[in-house]
Coordinates of C-alpha atoms and ligand atoms in Angstrom, one line a residue:
X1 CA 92.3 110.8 89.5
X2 CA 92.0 111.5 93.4
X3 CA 94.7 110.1 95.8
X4 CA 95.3 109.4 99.0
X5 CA 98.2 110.0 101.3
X6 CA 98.5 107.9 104.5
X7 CA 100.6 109.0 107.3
X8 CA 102.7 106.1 109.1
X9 CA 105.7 108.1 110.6
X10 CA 104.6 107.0 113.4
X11 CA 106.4 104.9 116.4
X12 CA 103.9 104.9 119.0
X13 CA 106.7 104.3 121.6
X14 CA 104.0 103.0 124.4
X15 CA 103.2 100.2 122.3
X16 CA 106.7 98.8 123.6
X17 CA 107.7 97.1 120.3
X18 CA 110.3 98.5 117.8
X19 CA 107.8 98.7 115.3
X20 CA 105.8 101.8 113.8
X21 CA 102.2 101.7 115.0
X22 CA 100.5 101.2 111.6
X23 CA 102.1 97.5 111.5
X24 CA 99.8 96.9 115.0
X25 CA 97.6 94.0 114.6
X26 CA 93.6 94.5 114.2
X27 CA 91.7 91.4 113.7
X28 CA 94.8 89.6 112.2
X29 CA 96.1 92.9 109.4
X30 CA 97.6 95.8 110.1
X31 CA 96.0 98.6 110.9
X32 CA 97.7 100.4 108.1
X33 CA 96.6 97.9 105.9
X34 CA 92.5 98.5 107.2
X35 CA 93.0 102.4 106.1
X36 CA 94.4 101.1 102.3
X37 CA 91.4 98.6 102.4
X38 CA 89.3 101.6 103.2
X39 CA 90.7 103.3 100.0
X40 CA 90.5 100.9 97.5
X41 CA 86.6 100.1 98.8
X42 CA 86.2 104.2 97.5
X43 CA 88.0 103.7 94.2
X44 CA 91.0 105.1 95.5
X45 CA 94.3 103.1 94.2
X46 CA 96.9 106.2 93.8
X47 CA 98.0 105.8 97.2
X48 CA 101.3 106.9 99.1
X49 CA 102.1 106.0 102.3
X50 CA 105.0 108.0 104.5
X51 CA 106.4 105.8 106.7
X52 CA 109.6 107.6 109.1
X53 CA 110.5 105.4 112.5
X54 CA 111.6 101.3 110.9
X55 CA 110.5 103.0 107.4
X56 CA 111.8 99.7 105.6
X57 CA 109.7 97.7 108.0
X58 CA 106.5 99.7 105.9
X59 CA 108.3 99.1 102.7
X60 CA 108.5 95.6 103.5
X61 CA 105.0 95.0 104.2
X62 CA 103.8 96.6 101.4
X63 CA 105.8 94.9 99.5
X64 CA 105.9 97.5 96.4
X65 CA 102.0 97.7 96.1
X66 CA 102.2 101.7 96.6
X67 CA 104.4 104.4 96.7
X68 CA 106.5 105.7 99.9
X69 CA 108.2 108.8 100.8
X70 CA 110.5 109.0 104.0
X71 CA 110.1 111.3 106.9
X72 CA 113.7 111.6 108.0
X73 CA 112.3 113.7 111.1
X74 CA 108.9 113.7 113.1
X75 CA 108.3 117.6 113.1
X76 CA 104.9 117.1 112.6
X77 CA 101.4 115.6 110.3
X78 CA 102.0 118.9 108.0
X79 CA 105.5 118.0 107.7
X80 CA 104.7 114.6 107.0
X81 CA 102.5 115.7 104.0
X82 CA 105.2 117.5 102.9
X83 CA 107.5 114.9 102.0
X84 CA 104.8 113.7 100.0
X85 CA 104.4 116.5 97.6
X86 CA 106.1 115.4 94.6
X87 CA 103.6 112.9 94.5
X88 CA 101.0 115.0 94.7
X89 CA 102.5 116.9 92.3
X90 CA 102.1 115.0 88.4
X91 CA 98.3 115.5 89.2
X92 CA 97.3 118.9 90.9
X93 CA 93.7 119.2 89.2
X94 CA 92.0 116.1 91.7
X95 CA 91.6 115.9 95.0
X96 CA 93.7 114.1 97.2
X97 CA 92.7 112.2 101.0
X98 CA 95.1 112.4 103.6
X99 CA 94.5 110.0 106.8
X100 CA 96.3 108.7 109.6
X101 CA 97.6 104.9 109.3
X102 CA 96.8 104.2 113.0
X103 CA 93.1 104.9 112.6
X104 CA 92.1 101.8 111.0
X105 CA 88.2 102.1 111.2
X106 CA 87.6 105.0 108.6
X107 CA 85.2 103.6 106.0
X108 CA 84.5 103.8 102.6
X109 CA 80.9 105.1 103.3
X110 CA 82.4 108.4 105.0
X111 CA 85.6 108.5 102.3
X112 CA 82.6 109.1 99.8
X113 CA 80.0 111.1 101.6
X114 CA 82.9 113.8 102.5
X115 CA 84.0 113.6 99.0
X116 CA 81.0 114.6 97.9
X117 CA 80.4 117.2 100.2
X118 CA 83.8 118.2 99.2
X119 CA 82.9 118.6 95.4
X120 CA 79.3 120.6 95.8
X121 CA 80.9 123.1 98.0
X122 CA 83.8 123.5 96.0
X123 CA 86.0 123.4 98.6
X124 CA 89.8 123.7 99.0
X125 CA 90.0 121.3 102.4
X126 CA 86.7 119.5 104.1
X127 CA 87.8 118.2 107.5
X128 CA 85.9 114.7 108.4
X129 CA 85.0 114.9 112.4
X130 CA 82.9 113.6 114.4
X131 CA 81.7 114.0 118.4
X132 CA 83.5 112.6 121.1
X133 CA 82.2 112.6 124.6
X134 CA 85.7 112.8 125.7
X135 CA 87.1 115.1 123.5
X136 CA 90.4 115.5 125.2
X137 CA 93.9 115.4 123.4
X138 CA 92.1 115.8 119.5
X139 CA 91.9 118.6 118.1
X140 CA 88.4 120.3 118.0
X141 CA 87.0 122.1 115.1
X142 CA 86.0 125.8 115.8
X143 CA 82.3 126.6 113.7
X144 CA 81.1 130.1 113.0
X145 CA 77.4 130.3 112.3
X146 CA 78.2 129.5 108.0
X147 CA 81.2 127.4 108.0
X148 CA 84.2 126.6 110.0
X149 CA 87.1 128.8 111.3
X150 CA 90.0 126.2 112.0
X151 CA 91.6 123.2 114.5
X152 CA 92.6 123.8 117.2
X153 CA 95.0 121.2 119.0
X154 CA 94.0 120.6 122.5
X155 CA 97.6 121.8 124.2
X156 CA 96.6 125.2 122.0
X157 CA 92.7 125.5 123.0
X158 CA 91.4 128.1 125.0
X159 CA 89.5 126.5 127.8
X160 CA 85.8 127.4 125.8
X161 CA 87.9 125.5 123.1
X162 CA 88.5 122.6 125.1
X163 CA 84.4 122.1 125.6
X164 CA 83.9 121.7 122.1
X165 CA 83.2 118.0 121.4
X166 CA 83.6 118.0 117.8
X167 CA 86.7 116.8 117.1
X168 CA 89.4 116.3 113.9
X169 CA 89.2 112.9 113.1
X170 CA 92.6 113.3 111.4
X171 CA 91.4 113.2 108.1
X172 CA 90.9 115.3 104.9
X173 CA 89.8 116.0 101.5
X174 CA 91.8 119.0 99.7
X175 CA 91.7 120.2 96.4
X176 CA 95.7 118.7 95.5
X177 CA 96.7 122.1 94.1
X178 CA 95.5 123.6 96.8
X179 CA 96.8 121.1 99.1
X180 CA 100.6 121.9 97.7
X181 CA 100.8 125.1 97.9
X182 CA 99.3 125.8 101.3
X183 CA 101.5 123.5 102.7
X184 CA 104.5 125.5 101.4
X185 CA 102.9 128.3 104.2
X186 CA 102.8 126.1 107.5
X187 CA 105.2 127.8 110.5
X188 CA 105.6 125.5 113.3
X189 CA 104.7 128.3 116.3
X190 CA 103.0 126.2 118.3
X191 CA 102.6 124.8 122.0
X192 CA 104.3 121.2 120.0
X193 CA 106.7 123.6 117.9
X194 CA 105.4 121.3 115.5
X195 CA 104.4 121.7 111.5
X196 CA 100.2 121.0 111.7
X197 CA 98.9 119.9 108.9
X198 CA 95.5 121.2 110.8
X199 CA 96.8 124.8 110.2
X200 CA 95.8 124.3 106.3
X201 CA 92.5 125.2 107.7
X202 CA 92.5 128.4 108.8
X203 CA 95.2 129.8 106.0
X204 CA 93.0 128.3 103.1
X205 CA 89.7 130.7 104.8
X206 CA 92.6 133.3 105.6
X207 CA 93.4 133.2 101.6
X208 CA 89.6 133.7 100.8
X209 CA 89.4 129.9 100.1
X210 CA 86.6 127.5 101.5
X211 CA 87.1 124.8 104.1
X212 CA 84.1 122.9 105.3
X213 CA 83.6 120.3 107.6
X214 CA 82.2 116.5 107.2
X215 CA 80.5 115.3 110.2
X216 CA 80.6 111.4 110.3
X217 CA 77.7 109.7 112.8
X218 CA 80.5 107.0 113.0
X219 CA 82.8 108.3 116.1
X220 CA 84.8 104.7 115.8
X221 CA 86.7 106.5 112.3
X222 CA 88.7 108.4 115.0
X223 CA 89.6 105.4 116.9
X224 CA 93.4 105.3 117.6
X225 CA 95.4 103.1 119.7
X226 CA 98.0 104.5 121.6
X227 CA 98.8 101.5 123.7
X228 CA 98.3 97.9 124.1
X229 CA 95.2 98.3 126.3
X230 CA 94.0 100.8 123.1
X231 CA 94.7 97.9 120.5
X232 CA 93.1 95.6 122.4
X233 CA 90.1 97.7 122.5
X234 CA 90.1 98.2 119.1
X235 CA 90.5 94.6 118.2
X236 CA 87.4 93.6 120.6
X237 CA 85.6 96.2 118.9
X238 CA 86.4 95.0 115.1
X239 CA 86.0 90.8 116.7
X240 CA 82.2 92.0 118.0
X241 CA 81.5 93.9 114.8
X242 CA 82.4 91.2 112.4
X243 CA 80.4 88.5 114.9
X244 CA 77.5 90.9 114.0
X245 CA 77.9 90.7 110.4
X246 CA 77.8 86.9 110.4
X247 CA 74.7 86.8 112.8
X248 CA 72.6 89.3 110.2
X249 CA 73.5 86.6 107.7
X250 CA 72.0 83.6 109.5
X251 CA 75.0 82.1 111.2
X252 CA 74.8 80.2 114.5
X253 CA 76.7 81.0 117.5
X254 CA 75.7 80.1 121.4
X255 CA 78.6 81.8 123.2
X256 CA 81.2 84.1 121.3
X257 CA 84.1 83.5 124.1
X258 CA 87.4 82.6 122.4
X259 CA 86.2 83.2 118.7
X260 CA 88.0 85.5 116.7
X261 CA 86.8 85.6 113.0
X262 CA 88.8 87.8 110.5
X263 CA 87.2 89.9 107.8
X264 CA 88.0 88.4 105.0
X265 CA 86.2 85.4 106.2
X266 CA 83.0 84.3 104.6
X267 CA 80.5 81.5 106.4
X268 CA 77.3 80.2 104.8
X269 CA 73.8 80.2 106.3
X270 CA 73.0 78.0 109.0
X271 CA 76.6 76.9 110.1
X272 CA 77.2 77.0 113.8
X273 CA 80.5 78.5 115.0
X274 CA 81.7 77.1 118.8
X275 CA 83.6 78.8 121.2
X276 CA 87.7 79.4 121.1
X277 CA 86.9 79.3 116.9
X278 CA 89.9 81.2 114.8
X279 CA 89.2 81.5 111.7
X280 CA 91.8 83.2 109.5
X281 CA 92.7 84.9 106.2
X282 CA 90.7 83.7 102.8
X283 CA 88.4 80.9 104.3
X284 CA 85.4 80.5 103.2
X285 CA 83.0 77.9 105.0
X286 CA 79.7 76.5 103.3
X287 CA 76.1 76.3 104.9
X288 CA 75.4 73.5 107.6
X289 CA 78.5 73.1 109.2
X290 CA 79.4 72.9 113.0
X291 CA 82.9 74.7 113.5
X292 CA 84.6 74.4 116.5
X293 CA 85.1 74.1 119.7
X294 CA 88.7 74.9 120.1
X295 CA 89.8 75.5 116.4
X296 CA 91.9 77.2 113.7
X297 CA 91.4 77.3 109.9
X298 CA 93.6 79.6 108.0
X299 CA 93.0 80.4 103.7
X300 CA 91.0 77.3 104.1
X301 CA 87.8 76.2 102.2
X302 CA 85.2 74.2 103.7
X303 CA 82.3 72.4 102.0
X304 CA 78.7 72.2 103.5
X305 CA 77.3 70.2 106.3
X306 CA 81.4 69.4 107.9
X307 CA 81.9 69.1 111.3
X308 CA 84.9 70.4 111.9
X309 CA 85.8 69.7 116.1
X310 CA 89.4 70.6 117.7
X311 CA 91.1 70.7 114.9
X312 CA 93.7 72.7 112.8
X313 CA 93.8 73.2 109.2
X314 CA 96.1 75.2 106.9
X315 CA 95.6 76.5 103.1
X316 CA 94.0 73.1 102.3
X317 CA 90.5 72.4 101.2
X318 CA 87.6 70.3 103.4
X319 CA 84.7 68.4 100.9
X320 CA 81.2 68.7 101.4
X321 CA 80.2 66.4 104.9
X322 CA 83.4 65.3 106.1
X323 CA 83.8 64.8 109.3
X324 CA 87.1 66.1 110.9
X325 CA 88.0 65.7 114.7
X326 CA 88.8 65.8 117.6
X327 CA 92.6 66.4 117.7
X328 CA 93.6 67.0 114.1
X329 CA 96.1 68.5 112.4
X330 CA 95.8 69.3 108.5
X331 CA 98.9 71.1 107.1
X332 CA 99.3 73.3 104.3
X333 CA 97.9 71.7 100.8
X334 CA 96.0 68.9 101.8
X335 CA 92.1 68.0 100.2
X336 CA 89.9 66.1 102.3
X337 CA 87.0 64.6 100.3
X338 CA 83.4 64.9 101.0
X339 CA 81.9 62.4 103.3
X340 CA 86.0 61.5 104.5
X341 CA 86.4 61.1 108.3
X342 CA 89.7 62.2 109.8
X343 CA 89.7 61.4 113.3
X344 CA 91.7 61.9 116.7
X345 CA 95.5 62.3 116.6
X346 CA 95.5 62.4 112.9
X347 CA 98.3 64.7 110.8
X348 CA 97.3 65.4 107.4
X349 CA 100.3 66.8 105.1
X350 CA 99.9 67.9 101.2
X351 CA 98.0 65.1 100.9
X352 CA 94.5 64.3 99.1
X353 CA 92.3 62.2 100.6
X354 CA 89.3 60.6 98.7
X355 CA 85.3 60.3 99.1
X356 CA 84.3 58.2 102.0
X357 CA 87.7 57.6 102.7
X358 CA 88.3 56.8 107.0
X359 CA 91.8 57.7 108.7
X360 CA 89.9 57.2 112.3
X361 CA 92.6 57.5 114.5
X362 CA 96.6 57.9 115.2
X363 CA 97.8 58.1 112.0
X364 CA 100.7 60.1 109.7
X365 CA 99.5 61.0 106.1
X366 CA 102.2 63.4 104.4
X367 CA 102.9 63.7 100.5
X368 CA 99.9 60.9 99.7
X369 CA 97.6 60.5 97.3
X370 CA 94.7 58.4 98.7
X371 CA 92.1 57.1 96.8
X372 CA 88.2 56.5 97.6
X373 CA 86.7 54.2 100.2
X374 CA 89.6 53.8 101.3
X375 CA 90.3 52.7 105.3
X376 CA 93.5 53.4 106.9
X377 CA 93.9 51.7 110.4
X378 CA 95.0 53.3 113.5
X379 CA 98.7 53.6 113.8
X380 CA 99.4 53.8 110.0
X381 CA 102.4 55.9 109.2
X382 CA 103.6 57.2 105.7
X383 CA 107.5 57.2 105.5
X384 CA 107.6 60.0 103.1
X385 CA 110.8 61.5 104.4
X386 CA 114.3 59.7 104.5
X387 CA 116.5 62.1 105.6
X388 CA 117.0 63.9 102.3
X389 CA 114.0 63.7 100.4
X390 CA 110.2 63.7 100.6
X391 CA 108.5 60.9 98.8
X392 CA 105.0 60.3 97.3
X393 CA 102.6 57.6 98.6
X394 CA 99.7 56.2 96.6
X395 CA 97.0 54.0 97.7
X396 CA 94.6 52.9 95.2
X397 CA 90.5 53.4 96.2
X398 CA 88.9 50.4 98.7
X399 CA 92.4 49.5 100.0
X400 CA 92.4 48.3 103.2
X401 CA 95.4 49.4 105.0
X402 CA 95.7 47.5 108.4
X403 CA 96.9 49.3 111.8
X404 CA 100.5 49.7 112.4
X405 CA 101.4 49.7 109.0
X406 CA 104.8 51.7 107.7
X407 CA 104.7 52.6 104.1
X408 CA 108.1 53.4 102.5
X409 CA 107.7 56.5 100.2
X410 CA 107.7 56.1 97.3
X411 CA 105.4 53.7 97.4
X412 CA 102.0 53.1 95.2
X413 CA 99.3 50.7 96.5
X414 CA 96.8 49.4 93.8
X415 CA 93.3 49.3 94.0
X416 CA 91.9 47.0 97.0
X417 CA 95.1 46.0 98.2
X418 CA 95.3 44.9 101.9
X419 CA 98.2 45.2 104.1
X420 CA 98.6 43.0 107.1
X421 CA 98.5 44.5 110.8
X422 CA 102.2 45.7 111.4
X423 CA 103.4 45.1 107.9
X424 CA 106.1 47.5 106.6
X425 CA 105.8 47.9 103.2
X426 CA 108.8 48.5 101.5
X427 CA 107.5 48.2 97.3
X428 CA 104.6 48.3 94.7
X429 CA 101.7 46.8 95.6
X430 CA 99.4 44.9 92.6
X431 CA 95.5 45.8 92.2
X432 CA 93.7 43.3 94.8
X433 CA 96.7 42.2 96.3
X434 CA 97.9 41.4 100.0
X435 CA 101.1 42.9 101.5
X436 CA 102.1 40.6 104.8
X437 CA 105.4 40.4 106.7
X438 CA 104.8 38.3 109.2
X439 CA 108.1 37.3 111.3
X440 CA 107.5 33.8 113.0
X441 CA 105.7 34.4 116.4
X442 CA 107.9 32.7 119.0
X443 CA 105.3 31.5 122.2
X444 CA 107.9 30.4 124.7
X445 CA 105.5 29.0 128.0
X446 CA 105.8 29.0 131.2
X447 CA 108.5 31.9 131.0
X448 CA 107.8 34.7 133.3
X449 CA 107.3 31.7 136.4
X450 CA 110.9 30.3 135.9
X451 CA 112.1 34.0 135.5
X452 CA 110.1 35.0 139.1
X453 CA 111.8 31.4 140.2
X454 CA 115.3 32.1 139.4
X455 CA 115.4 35.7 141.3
X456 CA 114.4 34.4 144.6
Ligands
LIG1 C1 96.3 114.8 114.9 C2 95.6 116.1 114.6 C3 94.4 116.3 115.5 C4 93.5 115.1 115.4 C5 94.2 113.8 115.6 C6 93.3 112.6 115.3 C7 97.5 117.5 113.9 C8 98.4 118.7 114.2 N1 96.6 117.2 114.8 O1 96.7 114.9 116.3 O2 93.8 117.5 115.2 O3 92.4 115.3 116.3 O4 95.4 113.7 114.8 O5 93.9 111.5 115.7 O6 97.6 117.0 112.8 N2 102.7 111.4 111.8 C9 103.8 111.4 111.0 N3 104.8 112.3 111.1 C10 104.8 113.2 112.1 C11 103.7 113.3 113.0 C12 102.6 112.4 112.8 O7 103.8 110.5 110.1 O8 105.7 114.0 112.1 C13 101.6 110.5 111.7 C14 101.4 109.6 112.9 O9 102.1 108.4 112.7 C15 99.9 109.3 112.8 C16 99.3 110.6 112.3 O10 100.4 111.2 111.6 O11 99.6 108.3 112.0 C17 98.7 111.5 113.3 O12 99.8 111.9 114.2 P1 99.5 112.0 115.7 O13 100.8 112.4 116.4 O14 98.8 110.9 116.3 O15 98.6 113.3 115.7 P2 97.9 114.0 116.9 O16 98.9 114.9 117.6 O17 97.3 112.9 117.8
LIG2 CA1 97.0 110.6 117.5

C-alpha cells in the first residue's frame, strides 16, 4: 500500500501566532488538512504527519485520524523524514509521498499523474515541479539532456542556477525502501547547515539509481504562505476558484464582494447567491433559492426555491419554499418547514417548526415543537428556561398564538388553541380552546389634566 508522509514541523514565526503554520486557515480548514484531503482523493489513507513547534496542537486537530511522529529539533525537511522512518518501515516494497503541510493546493490529479510517471520509469525518487516566473527562495531542479541531476536550494545555486525557473515544489514520490535507506546518507554541509531531504536526489543517481522529475502545468501546488499577506492570497485564490466551480454548474451570482463559500459546500442549479454570503462546512442548498445578502449558514441544509435574506443559521435544516428574513437568527438543531415564514428579529432554537407555519416578526422560539399552519404573533416569547432547566413547548397545528404572549415551558398547546394578546400562559391548553388573562382595564379620565394642574 503506498503512503504519504506530511511535513508540519513547521512554525512559520511571521505568521505572528503561536501556532505551527499547517493549522493556518484556507477557506475555513487548515491548510494541513487540504494536503490530507488531497491524499485520501488519490487513494492514499496510510498517512503520517510530523508535527515539531505546538506538536500536541497537530495531535489535537487530528484528533487520532493518522499517525504522528515528533521532530524534537528543526534541522531540516530530510531530518523531518527521518523521524518518520519507522513508519515507513512495516512496508518498504510501495511507494511512499512526502509533501509539505503548508502547501495546501497539491491535487489529487498531480499525486496520480507523478505516481504514474513514478511507476513506468521505475524510479527510486520523482520530484513534482513546476515553473515559477519568480523562482527565488525554492529550490530549482538541475536537468541534463535524459533526466535530472539534483535540487539545488536557492542560498546554494550558482548564479546560472538561480535562472532556472523550474522549481521543487516540495514534493515526492520514492520507492519506500529506497526512501529509508538513502535518508540514512544525508550530511547537513550546506549554506543552512541543514539535513535536505532534496539531497536524496543526487545520492540516489550518485548510487546508479533513477530519479526523474514530474512537471505539474499547475504552479498553485507550490503555493506556500509565509505570512498573513501570503494566507490571504491563498485564501482569495481558493474563494475565486470555488466561485468558479459553482458558476460552471449553473449558479447565480451578480457581484462576489463579501461571499466566501467553503468547499464542502454544495448549491443546486439556478440558486442566486448575494453579496457578504458565508456559507460554511456541510451545507448543501437546493435549486431556486435566493441566498443572501449579508448571511451565514453553517452544516446547514436548505430545500429548493427558499429565500434566505440577513439571516443566520446553524446545523439546522430549511424546507422546500420557506421564506426566512431579514434579521434572523436560527440556532443549532432547529427544522423550518417548507412554505414556513420566519421573519425580522426572529431567534429560532432546537426547535421544529411546521408547514405553512408564520413567526413574522419579534419573536423567541427555543426547545418548541410547533405544529402546521400555525401563526405566532409578534412579541411571542417561549419561557423554556427557568434558571435551572430547559423546557419543551408544544403548540398544536392552526393555533393561533396572539402577540405578546409568554408561554411557560413545559407547556403543550392543543390543536387550534388561541391565546389572547398579552396572555401568559402558565398550563395545558385543550384542542380548540382559548387561553385569556385579562386583568381588569382600569380607565381613570381626565388624569394627566389634574396631574399638569397640580404641578403649577
Ligand atoms: C523546501 C525545499 C525546496 C522547495 C521548497 C518548496 C528542502 C531542503 N528544500 O524548501 O527545494 O522548493 O521546500 O516549498 O527541502 N519542515 C519540518 N522540519 C524541518 C524543516 C521543515 O517539518 O526541520 C517542514 C516545514 O514545516 C514545511 C516543509 O517542511 O512544511 C518545508 O520546509 P521549508 O522550510 O518551508 O522548506 P524550504 O526551505 O522552503
Ligand atoms: Ca517553504
Amino acid at each position: 500500500m503506498d503512503k504519504a508522509v506530511i511535513l508540519a514541523g513547521g512554525q512559520g514565526k511571521r505568521m505572528k501566532a503561536e501556532m505551527p503554520k499547517p493549522l493556518f486557515k484556507v477557506l475555513g480548514e487548515p491548510m494541513l488538512e487540504w494536503v490530507i484531503t488531497a491524499c485520501e482523493s488519490a487513494d492514499i489513507s496510510d498517512i503520517c504527519v510530523v508535527k515539531g513547534y505546538k506538536g500536541e496542537m497537530i495531535d489535537e486537530y487530528l484528533a487520532g485520524r493518522y499517525t504522528t511522529v515528533n521532530q524534537a529539533e528543526r534541522l531540516g525537511t530530510g531530518h523531518a523524514v527521518q523521524q518518520a522512518i519507522p513508519f515507513l518501515s512495516n512496508e518498504k516494497n510501495g511507494n511512499t509521498l512526502v509533501l509539505c503541510g503548508d502547501a495546501p493546493f497539491i491535487d489529487e490529479e498531480t499525486i496520480r499523474q507523478s505516481l504514474m510517471l513514478h511507476k513506468q520509469n521505475d524510479n527510486a525518487v520523482t520530484v513534482i515541479t513546476a515553473e515559477l516566473d519568480d523562482p527565488t527562495g525554492y529550490g530549482r531542479i538541475v536537468r541534463t539532456d535524459n533526466g535530472i541531476k539534483g535540487i539545488v536550494e536557492h542560498k546554494d545555486a550558482t548564479p546560472a542556477q538561480r535562472s532556472i525557473k523550474e522549481v521543487n515544489s516540495g514534493a515526492y514520490w520514492f520507492k519506500t525502501g529506497d526512501l529509508i535507506s538513502l535518508l540514512g546518507k544525508l550530511t547537513n554541509d550546506n549554506a543552512q547547515k541543514e539535513y535536505y531531504l532534496t539531497d536524496t536526489v543526487s545520492i540516489a543517481i550518485s548510487e546508479g539509481k533513477k530519479a526523474g522529475a514530474y512537471r505539474s502545468n499547475n504552479a498553485n501546488i507550490i503555493k506556500g504562505a509565509n505570512d498573513r499577506r501570503d494566507l490571504l492570497e491563498l485564501n482569495n485564490y481558493a474563494r475565486m476558484e470555488v466561485i468558479n466551480k459553482h458558476l460552471i454548474n449553473g449558479v447565480e451570482f451578480v457581484c462576489t464582494d463579501g461571499v466566501i463559500i467553503e468547499r464542502s459546500v454544495e448549491i443546486g442549479l439556478g440558486t442566486s447567491i448575494q453579496p457578504n454570503t458565508i456559507l460554511r462546512g456541510k451545507t448543501k442548498i437546493g435549486e431556486g433559492c435566493i441566498i443572501g445578502p449579508n448571511s451565514v449558514a453553517e452544516d446547514c441544509i436548505i430545500g429548493n426555491n427558499v429565500v434566505f435574506n440577513t439571516a443566520q443559521a446553524y446545523q439546522s435544516e430549511i424546507e422546500d419554499g420557506a421564506n426566512v428574513g431579514p434579521f434572523v437568527h436560527i440556532r443549532p438543531d432547529s427544522r423550518i418547514g417548507s412554505d414556513a415564514r420566519v421573519g425580522d428579529f426572529v431567534e429560532v432554537k432546537n426547535s421544529a417548526i411546521g408547514s405553512k407555519t408564520a413567526i413574522a416578526h419579534l419573536a423567541y422560539i427555543g426547545d418548541s415543537d410547533i405544529g402546521r399552519k400555525v401563526n405566532i404573533g409578534a412579541g411571542t416569547v417561549t419561557v423554556n428556561f427557568d434558571g435551572v432547566a430547559k423546557s419543551r413547548c408544544v403548540i398544536g397545528d392552526y393555533s393561533f398564538v396572539g402577540s405578546n404572549t409568554s408561554l411557560i415551558a413545559p407547556l403543550r398547546l392543543g390543536k387550534g388553541v388561541y391565546t389572547a394578546a398579552g396572555t401568559t400562559v402558565t398550563r395545558d391548553v385543550p384542542d380548540y380552546a382559548l387561553a385569556i388573562d385579562r386583568g381588569e382595564l382600569k380607565v381613570n379620565e381626565g388624569y394627566t389634566l389634574r396631574k399638569m394642574k397640580a404641578k403649577k
